[in-house]
mmCIF file of C-alpha atoms in Angstrom:
data_model
loop_
_atom_site.group_PDB
_atom_site.id
_atom_site.type_symbol
_atom_site.label_atom_id
_atom_site.label_comp_id
_atom_site.label_asym_id
_atom_site.label_seq_id
_atom_site.Cartn_x
_atom_site.Cartn_y
_atom_site.Cartn_z
ATOM 1 C CA MET A 268 -20.138 -63.990 62.217
ATOM 2 C CA THR A 269 -23.369 -65.946 61.697
ATOM 3 C CA THR A 270 -23.266 -67.580 58.270
ATOM 4 C CA ILE A 271 -26.565 -68.304 56.528
ATOM 5 C CA ASN A 272 -25.910 -71.289 54.281
ATOM 6 C CA LYS A 273 -29.119 -71.039 52.289
ATOM 7 C CA THR A 274 -30.115 -69.850 48.814
ATOM 8 C CA LEU A 275 -32.941 -67.838 47.355
ATOM 9 C CA ASP A 276 -34.945 -70.828 46.151
ATOM 10 C CA THR A 277 -34.480 -73.034 49.255
ATOM 11 C CA LEU A 278 -34.216 -70.510 52.062
ATOM 12 C CA ASP A 279 -36.965 -71.446 54.495
ATOM 13 C CA ASN A 280 -36.784 -68.012 56.075
ATOM 14 C CA ILE A 281 -37.914 -66.113 52.952
ATOM 15 C CA ILE A 282 -41.522 -64.994 53.404
ATOM 16 C CA HIS A 283 -41.839 -62.893 50.239
ATOM 17 C CA PHE A 284 -40.049 -62.186 46.951
ATOM 18 C CA GLY A 285 -41.200 -60.069 44.004
ATOM 19 C CA LEU A 286 -41.884 -56.634 42.586
ATOM 20 C CA ASP A 287 -42.488 -53.814 45.057
ATOM 21 C CA HIS A 288 -42.638 -50.691 42.888
ATOM 22 C CA LEU A 289 -42.823 -50.021 39.153
ATOM 23 C CA GLU A 290 -42.702 -46.906 36.962
ATOM 24 C CA ILE A 291 -43.248 -47.074 33.206
ATOM 25 C CA PHE A 292 -43.512 -44.474 30.475
ATOM 26 C CA TRP A 293 -47.015 -45.245 29.237
ATOM 27 C CA THR A 294 -49.741 -43.118 27.701
ATOM 28 C CA PHE A 295 -53.391 -43.346 28.767
ATOM 29 C CA ASN A 296 -55.417 -44.599 25.809
ATOM 30 C CA TYR A 297 -58.693 -42.924 26.761
ATOM 31 C CA GLU A 298 -57.476 -39.532 27.860
ATOM 32 C CA GLU A 299 -59.586 -37.568 25.356
ATOM 33 C CA GLU A 300 -62.734 -39.580 26.034
ATOM 34 C CA LEU A 301 -62.336 -39.635 29.790
ATOM 35 C CA PHE A 302 -60.066 -37.176 31.566
ATOM 36 C CA ASN A 303 -60.554 -34.224 29.218
ATOM 37 C CA LYS A 304 -64.346 -34.498 29.370
ATOM 38 C CA LEU A 305 -64.809 -34.958 33.096
ATOM 39 C CA ASP A 306 -65.850 -31.975 35.149
ATOM 40 C CA PHE A 307 -63.091 -32.078 37.759
ATOM 41 C CA ASP A 308 -64.021 -28.583 38.923
ATOM 42 C CA ASN A 309 -67.306 -29.809 40.386
ATOM 43 C CA SER A 310 -66.291 -33.338 41.345
ATOM 44 C CA ASN A 311 -62.925 -34.831 42.110
ATOM 45 C CA TYR A 312 -64.084 -38.415 42.531
ATOM 46 C CA TRP A 313 -64.765 -40.758 39.611
ATOM 47 C CA GLU A 314 -64.839 -44.487 38.946
ATOM 48 C CA LEU A 315 -63.259 -46.786 36.361
ATOM 49 C CA GLU A 316 -64.161 -50.475 36.631
ATOM 50 C CA ASP A 317 -63.172 -51.584 40.169
ATOM 51 C CA TYR A 318 -61.173 -48.441 40.835
ATOM 52 C CA SER A 319 -62.022 -44.912 41.836
ATOM 53 C CA PHE A 320 -59.762 -42.075 40.779
ATOM 54 C CA THR A 321 -59.064 -38.480 41.675
ATOM 55 C CA LYS A 322 -57.224 -35.670 39.932
ATOM 56 C CA ASN A 323 -54.359 -33.977 41.788
ATOM 57 C CA GLU A 324 -52.008 -31.091 41.089
ATOM 58 C CA VAL A 325 -48.270 -31.867 41.147
ATOM 59 C CA PRO A 326 -45.202 -29.777 40.209
ATOM 60 C CA LYS A 327 -43.842 -30.105 36.646
ATOM 61 C CA TYR A 328 -46.864 -32.147 35.508
ATOM 62 C CA LYS A 329 -50.257 -31.050 34.242
ATOM 63 C CA TYR A 330 -51.875 -33.343 36.768
ATOM 64 C CA LYS A 331 -51.702 -36.706 38.517
ATOM 65 C CA ILE A 332 -54.561 -39.215 38.494
ATOM 66 C CA ILE A 333 -54.545 -41.529 41.529
ATOM 67 C CA PHE A 334 -56.414 -44.852 41.236
ATOM 68 C CA THR A 335 -57.579 -46.370 44.512
ATOM 69 C CA LYS A 336 -59.370 -49.491 45.674
ATOM 70 C CA ASP A 337 -60.722 -50.139 49.171
ATOM 71 C CA ASN A 338 -59.171 -46.810 50.226
ATOM 72 C CA TYR A 339 -55.682 -47.912 49.154
ATOM 73 C CA SER A 340 -53.754 -45.978 46.505
ATOM 74 C CA LEU A 341 -52.616 -48.490 43.890
ATOM 75 C CA PHE A 342 -51.699 -46.602 40.701
ATOM 76 C CA ALA A 343 -50.884 -43.036 39.701
ATOM 77 C CA TYR A 344 -50.893 -41.614 36.176
ATOM 78 C CA TYR A 345 -48.671 -38.568 35.661
ATOM 79 C CA LYS A 346 -49.472 -36.316 32.700
ATOM 80 C CA TRP A 347 -46.315 -34.472 31.654
ATOM 81 C CA ASP A 348 -46.510 -30.728 31.040
ATOM 82 C CA ASP A 349 -44.548 -29.820 27.884
ATOM 83 C CA ASP A 350 -44.689 -26.172 28.934
ATOM 84 C CA SER A 351 -42.974 -26.923 32.218
ATOM 85 C CA ASN A 352 -39.816 -24.953 32.987
ATOM 86 C CA SER A 353 -38.170 -28.061 34.353
ATOM 87 C CA ILE A 354 -34.590 -28.539 33.155
ATOM 88 C CA ILE A 355 -35.010 -32.334 33.131
ATOM 89 C CA LYS A 356 -37.731 -33.270 30.661
ATOM 90 C CA SER A 357 -39.947 -36.305 31.097
ATOM 91 C CA LYS A 358 -42.967 -38.073 29.592
ATOM 92 C CA ASP A 359 -46.350 -39.393 30.675
ATOM 93 C CA LYS A 360 -45.860 -42.271 33.097
ATOM 94 C CA ILE A 361 -47.764 -44.734 35.238
ATOM 95 C CA VAL A 362 -46.581 -45.598 38.757
ATOM 96 C CA ILE A 363 -47.568 -48.862 40.434
ATOM 97 C CA TYR A 364 -47.204 -48.509 44.193
ATOM 98 C CA SER A 365 -46.017 -51.260 46.555
ATOM 99 C CA THR A 366 -49.587 -51.493 47.881
ATOM 100 C CA ALA A 367 -50.766 -52.734 44.479
ATOM 101 C CA PHE A 368 -48.249 -55.576 44.578
ATOM 102 C CA LYS A 369 -49.433 -56.430 48.086
ATOM 103 C CA LEU A 370 -53.158 -56.497 47.291
ATOM 104 C CA LEU A 371 -53.251 -57.577 43.635
ATOM 105 C CA SER A 372 -51.738 -60.385 41.593
ATOM 106 C CA TYR A 373 -49.384 -59.743 38.683
ATOM 107 C CA ASP A 374 -52.202 -60.722 36.307
ATOM 108 C CA GLU A 375 -54.612 -58.186 37.827
ATOM 109 C CA ILE A 376 -52.032 -55.399 37.632
ATOM 110 C CA PHE A 377 -51.033 -56.244 34.085
ATOM 111 C CA TYR A 378 -54.696 -56.490 33.018
ATOM 112 C CA PHE A 379 -55.313 -52.941 34.243
ATOM 113 C CA LEU A 380 -52.143 -51.532 32.668
ATOM 114 C CA ASN A 381 -52.477 -53.312 29.344
ATOM 115 C CA GLY A 382 -56.162 -52.473 29.084
ATOM 116 C CA TYR A 383 -55.827 -48.724 29.501
ATOM 117 C CA PHE A 384 -52.271 -47.749 28.637
ATOM 118 C CA THR A 385 -49.927 -47.937 25.656
ATOM 119 C CA LEU A 386 -46.759 -49.872 26.392
ATOM 120 C CA ASN A 387 -43.432 -48.023 26.443
ATOM 121 C CA LYS A 388 -40.154 -48.197 28.386
ATOM 122 C CA CYS A 389 -39.565 -48.960 32.052
ATOM 123 C CA PHE A 390 -38.289 -46.040 34.102
ATOM 124 C CA ARG A 391 -37.792 -47.753 37.463
ATOM 125 C CA PHE A 392 -38.643 -50.982 39.241
ATOM 126 C CA ASP A 393 -37.948 -52.374 42.724
ATOM 127 C CA VAL A 394 -37.427 -56.055 43.545
ATOM 128 C CA CYS A 395 -37.532 -57.097 47.202
ATOM 129 C CA VAL A 396 -37.017 -60.130 49.385
ATOM 130 C CA ASP A 397 -38.300 -60.305 52.975
ATOM 131 C CA ILE A 398 -36.483 -62.676 55.333
ATOM 132 C CA ASN A 399 -37.515 -63.461 58.927
ATOM 133 C CA ILE A 400 -33.939 -63.141 60.216
ATOM 134 C CA ASP A 401 -32.472 -60.342 62.335
ATOM 135 C CA ILE A 402 -31.038 -57.538 60.197
ATOM 136 C CA ASN A 403 -27.713 -57.724 62.074
ATOM 137 C CA VAL A 404 -27.323 -61.367 61.065
ATOM 138 C CA ILE A 405 -28.191 -60.499 57.455
ATOM 139 C CA LEU A 406 -25.632 -57.674 57.384
ATOM 140 C CA GLU A 407 -22.964 -60.046 58.716
ATOM 141 C CA ASN A 408 -23.428 -62.045 55.531
ATOM 142 C CA PHE A 409 -22.598 -59.036 53.370
ATOM 143 C CA SER A 410 -19.076 -57.966 52.475
ATOM 144 C CA GLU A 411 -17.492 -54.933 54.138
ATOM 145 C CA LEU A 412 -19.907 -52.058 53.631
ATOM 146 C CA ASN A 413 -17.650 -49.067 53.132
ATOM 147 C CA THR A 414 -17.020 -47.303 49.813
ATOM 148 C CA GLY A 415 -20.248 -46.419 48.075
ATOM 149 C CA LYS A 416 -22.358 -47.654 50.977
ATOM 150 C CA GLU A 417 -24.084 -45.553 53.590
ATOM 151 C CA TYR A 418 -26.473 -45.458 56.520
ATOM 152 C CA LYS A 419 -29.540 -43.241 56.537
ATOM 153 C CA LYS A 420 -32.023 -42.895 59.343
ATOM 154 C CA GLN A 421 -35.641 -41.833 58.899
ATOM 155 C CA TRP A 422 -37.895 -42.031 61.945
ATOM 156 C CA LYS A 423 -36.620 -45.143 63.745
ATOM 157 C CA ILE A 424 -35.746 -46.949 60.533
ATOM 158 C CA GLU A 425 -32.028 -47.272 59.926
ATOM 159 C CA THR A 426 -31.371 -48.241 56.326
ATOM 160 C CA ARG A 427 -28.146 -49.621 54.910
ATOM 161 C CA TYR A 428 -27.541 -48.511 51.310
ATOM 162 C CA ILE A 429 -25.243 -50.107 48.769
ATOM 163 C CA TRP A 430 -24.196 -47.627 46.063
ATOM 164 C CA ASP A 431 -25.103 -43.954 46.089
ATOM 165 C CA SER A 432 -28.738 -43.379 47.045
ATOM 166 C CA ASN A 433 -28.815 -39.959 45.319
ATOM 167 C CA LYS A 434 -30.896 -40.541 42.185
ATOM 168 C CA TYR A 435 -29.317 -37.602 40.356
ATOM 169 C CA LYS A 436 -25.781 -38.937 40.871
ATOM 170 C CA ASN A 437 -26.601 -42.619 40.439
ATOM 171 C CA LYS A 438 -29.026 -43.614 37.674
ATOM 172 C CA ARG A 439 -28.247 -47.343 37.665
ATOM 173 C CA GLN A 440 -29.141 -49.273 40.810
ATOM 174 C CA VAL A 441 -29.179 -49.092 44.591
ATOM 175 C CA VAL A 442 -29.750 -51.707 47.309
ATOM 176 C CA ARG A 443 -31.568 -50.958 50.577
ATOM 177 C CA ILE A 444 -31.470 -53.192 53.664
ATOM 178 C CA TYR A 445 -33.715 -52.329 56.598
ATOM 179 C CA ASN A 446 -35.933 -53.610 59.390
ATOM 180 C CA LYS A 447 -39.304 -54.201 57.703
ATOM 181 C CA ILE A 448 -41.288 -54.528 60.936
ATOM 182 C CA LEU A 449 -40.151 -51.054 62.015
ATOM 183 C CA ASP A 450 -41.087 -49.770 58.555
ATOM 184 C CA ILE A 451 -44.594 -51.252 58.876
ATOM 185 C CA THR A 452 -45.036 -49.699 62.313
ATOM 186 C CA GLU A 453 -43.808 -46.242 61.369
ATOM 187 C CA LYS A 454 -45.917 -46.120 58.179
ATOM 188 C CA ASN A 455 -48.984 -47.599 59.887
ATOM 189 C CA LYS A 456 -49.342 -50.497 57.449
ATOM 190 C CA HIS A 457 -50.417 -53.065 60.033
ATOM 191 C CA LYS A 458 -53.492 -54.193 58.056
ATOM 192 C CA LEU A 459 -51.452 -54.920 54.934
ATOM 193 C CA TYR A 460 -48.769 -56.906 56.746
ATOM 194 C CA LYS A 461 -50.600 -58.818 59.484
ATOM 195 C CA ASN A 462 -48.603 -61.978 58.741
ATOM 196 C CA TYR A 463 -45.326 -60.067 59.212
ATOM 197 C CA LEU A 464 -46.224 -58.904 62.710
ATOM 198 C CA VAL A 465 -46.247 -62.438 64.100
ATOM 199 C CA GLU A 466 -42.534 -62.731 63.224
ATOM 200 C CA ASP A 467 -39.775 -61.791 65.651
ATOM 201 C CA PHE A 468 -37.704 -60.330 62.804
ATOM 202 C CA VAL A 469 -38.277 -59.361 59.189
ATOM 203 C CA THR A 470 -35.406 -57.901 57.182
ATOM 204 C CA ARG A 471 -36.027 -56.459 53.757
ATOM 205 C CA ILE A 472 -33.371 -56.477 51.018
ATOM 206 C CA GLU A 473 -34.559 -54.232 48.226
ATOM 207 C CA LEU A 474 -32.981 -53.690 44.796
ATOM 208 C CA GLU A 475 -34.064 -50.486 43.055
ATOM 209 C CA VAL A 476 -33.270 -50.562 39.342
ATOM 210 C CA ARG A 477 -33.107 -47.015 37.994
ATOM 211 C CA SER A 478 -33.622 -45.383 34.604
ATOM 212 C CA GLU A 479 -30.278 -46.152 32.949
ATOM 213 C CA LEU A 480 -30.757 -49.900 33.425
ATOM 214 C CA ALA A 481 -34.547 -50.186 33.700
ATOM 215 C CA LYS A 482 -35.006 -48.945 30.132
ATOM 216 C CA ASN A 483 -33.216 -52.068 28.882
ATOM 217 C CA ILE A 484 -35.956 -54.495 29.901
ATOM 218 C CA SER A 485 -39.460 -54.749 28.486
ATOM 219 C CA PRO A 486 -42.398 -54.187 30.867
ATOM 220 C CA LEU A 487 -43.677 -57.564 29.676
ATOM 221 C CA GLU A 488 -40.607 -59.252 31.186
ATOM 222 C CA ILE A 489 -41.002 -57.472 34.517
ATOM 223 C CA PHE A 490 -43.956 -59.614 35.609
ATOM 224 C CA ASN A 491 -41.883 -62.789 35.856
ATOM 225 C CA ASN A 492 -40.304 -63.830 39.158
ATOM 226 C CA GLU A 493 -37.714 -66.044 37.459
ATOM 227 C CA THR A 494 -36.442 -63.045 35.479
ATOM 228 C CA LEU A 495 -36.521 -60.912 38.619
ATOM 229 C CA THR A 496 -34.521 -63.564 40.489
ATOM 230 C CA GLY A 497 -31.795 -63.493 37.830
ATOM 231 C CA ILE A 498 -31.611 -59.697 38.033
ATOM 232 C CA PHE A 499 -31.661 -59.696 41.832
ATOM 233 C CA LYS A 500 -28.862 -62.280 41.998
ATOM 234 C CA ASN A 501 -26.704 -60.399 39.513
ATOM 235 C CA TYR A 502 -26.667 -57.133 41.449
ATOM 236 C CA LEU A 503 -26.295 -58.737 44.901
ATOM 237 C CA ARG A 504 -23.630 -61.359 44.103
ATOM 238 C CA LYS A 505 -20.655 -59.031 44.614
ATOM 239 C CA HIS A 506 -21.847 -58.144 48.105
ATOM 240 C CA THR A 507 -23.218 -61.397 49.536
ATOM 241 C CA ASP A 508 -23.204 -65.148 48.894
ATOM 242 C CA LEU A 509 -26.788 -65.560 50.130
ATOM 243 C CA PHE A 510 -28.262 -65.912 46.638
ATOM 244 C CA ASN A 511 -25.314 -67.089 44.547
ATOM 245 C CA ALA A 512 -26.066 -70.825 44.677
ATOM 246 C CA ASN A 513 -29.440 -70.432 42.990
ATOM 247 C CA GLU A 514 -29.510 -72.269 39.659
ATOM 248 C CA ILE A 515 -31.232 -69.411 37.826
ATOM 249 C CA GLU A 516 -28.753 -67.594 35.598
ATOM 250 C CA ASN A 517 -27.624 -64.086 36.538
ATOM 251 C CA ILE A 518 -29.181 -61.402 34.358
ATOM 252 C CA THR A 519 -27.452 -58.081 33.736
ATOM 253 C CA LEU A 520 -29.391 -55.112 32.409
ATOM 254 C CA TYR A 521 -26.307 -53.244 31.236
ATOM 255 C CA LYS A 522 -26.046 -52.725 27.490
ATOM 256 C CA LYS A 523 -23.104 -51.107 25.798
ATOM 257 C CA PRO A 524 -24.294 -47.838 24.197
ATOM 258 C CA GLU A 525 -24.694 -48.177 20.457
ATOM 259 C CA LYS A 526 -22.770 -45.631 18.439
ATOM 260 C CA ALA A 527 -24.814 -44.112 15.657
ATOM 261 C CA ILE A 528 -23.103 -44.711 12.297
ATOM 262 C CA ASN A 529 -23.612 -42.533 9.275
ATOM 263 C CA GLN A 530 -24.132 -44.976 6.401
ATOM 264 C CA GLU A 531 -22.314 -42.816 3.836
ATOM 265 C CA GLU A 532 -19.419 -42.312 6.221
ATOM 266 C CA TYR A 533 -19.325 -46.049 6.939
ATOM 267 C CA GLN A 534 -19.219 -46.920 3.220
ATOM 268 C CA SER A 535 -16.493 -44.339 2.657
ATOM 269 C CA THR A 536 -14.399 -45.745 5.530
ATOM 270 C CA LEU A 537 -14.881 -49.304 4.292
ATOM 271 C CA TYR A 538 -13.852 -48.279 0.766
ATOM 272 C CA ARG A 539 -10.681 -46.583 2.048
ATOM 273 C CA GLN A 540 -9.756 -49.629 4.119
ATOM 274 C CA GLN A 541 -10.169 -51.940 1.125
ATOM 275 C CA ARG A 542 -8.071 -49.690 -1.128
ATOM 276 C CA ARG A 543 -5.372 -49.509 1.557
ATOM 277 C CA LYS A 544 -5.183 -53.306 1.705
ATOM 278 C CA ILE A 545 -4.800 -53.447 -2.076
ATOM 279 C CA PHE A 546 -2.091 -50.782 -1.941
ATOM 280 C CA VAL A 547 -0.117 -52.646 0.746
ATOM 281 C CA TRP A 548 -0.404 -55.855 -1.260
ATOM 282 C CA HIS A 549 1.065 -54.125 -4.358
ATOM 283 C CA ALA A 550 3.811 -52.558 -2.229
ATOM 284 C CA LYS A 551 4.821 -56.004 -0.946
ATOM 285 C CA SER A 552 4.943 -57.303 -4.522
ATOM 286 C CA ILE A 553 7.257 -54.453 -5.547
ATOM 287 C CA TYR A 554 9.443 -54.969 -2.490
ATOM 288 C CA GLU A 555 9.854 -58.674 -3.288
ATOM 289 C CA LEU A 556 11.230 -57.626 -6.697
ATOM 290 C CA TRP A 557 13.920 -55.582 -4.885
ATOM 291 C CA TYR A 558 12.293 -52.267 -5.636
ATOM 292 C CA CYS A 559 11.623 -49.807 -2.843
ATOM 293 C CA PRO A 560 7.916 -48.808 -2.832
ATOM 294 C CA VAL A 561 8.756 -45.672 -0.873
ATOM 295 C CA ARG A 562 11.179 -44.523 -3.594
ATOM 296 C CA VAL A 563 8.527 -45.095 -6.230
ATOM 297 C CA LEU A 564 6.090 -42.906 -4.336
ATOM 298 C CA ILE A 565 8.693 -40.176 -3.856
ATOM 299 C CA TRP A 566 9.807 -40.348 -7.462
ATOM 300 C CA GLU A 567 6.210 -40.059 -8.670
ATOM 301 C CA TRP A 568 5.724 -37.304 -6.082
ATOM 302 C CA LEU A 569 2.653 -39.077 -4.647
ATOM 303 C CA LEU A 570 2.960 -37.362 -1.307
ATOM 304 C CA LEU A 571 0.830 -35.210 0.955
ATOM 305 C CA ASP A 572 1.923 -31.606 1.295
ATOM 306 C CA ASP A 573 2.934 -32.180 4.926
ATOM 307 C CA THR A 574 5.249 -34.984 3.780
ATOM 308 C CA LYS A 575 6.731 -32.917 0.951
ATOM 309 C CA LYS A 576 8.044 -30.433 3.506
ATOM 310 C CA PHE A 577 10.556 -33.034 4.665
ATOM 311 C CA LEU A 578 11.341 -34.803 1.376
ATOM 312 C CA ASP A 579 12.451 -33.868 -2.125
ATOM 313 C CA ARG A 580 13.507 -35.615 -5.323
ATOM 314 C CA ASP A 581 17.165 -35.610 -4.292
ATOM 315 C CA ILE A 582 16.218 -38.052 -1.568
ATOM 316 C CA ALA A 583 14.435 -40.197 -4.129
ATOM 317 C CA GLU A 584 17.563 -40.184 -6.338
ATOM 318 C CA ARG A 585 19.757 -41.187 -3.406
ATOM 319 C CA ILE A 586 17.314 -43.997 -2.543
ATOM 320 C CA SER A 587 17.495 -45.087 -6.192
ATOM 321 C CA GLU A 588 21.312 -45.231 -6.016
ATOM 322 C CA ILE A 589 21.146 -47.283 -2.814
ATOM 323 C CA GLU A 590 18.571 -49.530 -4.410
ATOM 324 C CA THR A 591 20.791 -50.098 -7.500
ATOM 325 C CA GLU A 592 23.776 -50.791 -5.293
ATOM 326 C CA PHE A 593 21.727 -53.174 -3.177
ATOM 327 C CA LYS A 594 20.484 -55.091 -6.228
ATOM 328 C CA ARG A 595 24.033 -55.343 -7.650
ATOM 329 C CA GLU A 596 25.418 -56.694 -4.359
ATOM 330 C CA ASN A 597 22.610 -59.221 -4.074
ATOM 331 C CA TYR A 598 23.172 -60.299 -7.664
ATOM 332 C CA LEU A 599 26.906 -60.829 -7.052
ATOM 333 C CA ARG A 600 26.140 -62.734 -3.857
ATOM 334 C CA TRP A 601 23.768 -64.962 -5.796
ATOM 335 C CA LEU A 602 26.450 -65.663 -8.448
ATOM 336 C CA ARG A 603 29.013 -66.612 -5.802
ATOM 337 C CA ILE A 604 26.582 -69.058 -4.234
ATOM 338 C CA GLN A 605 25.828 -70.588 -7.609
ATOM 339 C CA LYS A 606 29.540 -70.891 -8.398
ATOM 340 C CA ARG A 607 30.229 -72.716 -5.145
ATOM 341 C CA ASN A 608 27.391 -75.109 -5.790
ATOM 342 C CA SER A 609 28.385 -75.765 -9.415
ATOM 343 C CA PRO A 610 30.509 -78.931 -9.836
ATOM 344 C CA ASN A 611 32.535 -77.492 -12.728
ATOM 345 C CA ASN A 612 32.819 -73.977 -11.287
ATOM 346 C CA ASP A 613 32.146 -72.710 -14.786
ATOM 347 C CA ILE A 614 29.820 -69.870 -13.859
ATOM 348 C CA SER A 615 31.618 -66.619 -14.459
ATOM 349 C CA CYS A 616 30.858 -63.194 -13.190
#
């Protein structure tokens, strides 16, 4: 086994770290003024600032608007169709492709999103690290990849998955590990990754955070590599020590589901609990006076119907007799103790 004794912030072999894909539920602010007034029937090519955009038909949605720059697709706006027969309902969303993160800075991407869309919840985001080390060496630094881990092969790219890759079965997170140079070659992305092609090896480790966890972080926090590092570390630490030594604190996106509480029901429960405490306190006071609180309840017939089926007043009378006998015996015992302790033994029964 080849051990890599480096960390995320000092590893000389890391050539890239950051966001690679992002999906957010946002609404386009100028839909009425722009999309609904454009004549898409006669022209399918329009411009918005530095971007051109086209309208496309996609299943389950009314349409998809793709924003491009220099012939690269960077963003896509999906307009949800409320009349869709889809079992799984969705909302309007904006997708930021990996190409956008390759060609634009975080500030440029956020400027475009914040300028034209209304902020909502994250639906998915991918964080990746590219390392110029052979994938076989990288995999040797991961724990045994068995349960919940799988291989998938597409073209020549063999990808190692951690956790279930099926997005319908697993809505939390998945890790992909694959040969990035092969990926570049197969997808014909040579122009975008010229600096990668001079390397002998480039291995990508990619964390995809899915809907159940992604919704728990604000889109504003996404554009921060320190935050992304904490998230990346947290979900890789059980499988590899490569990133554990980094001083940035692990960040978990899991939040315990909040149970909705009916205020009236809560007040009623609180009131019952307080009354119960008072009742128990009174019962203890009665017990300390050598009275049986249970007998008092039976004698007063303060019982639920289900309890009455098993008890009657005869039982209460018998408890009363036992109680009287108990008090008499304790009283006699007390007198005997006092007599022994009295110097004149003049205490009579």
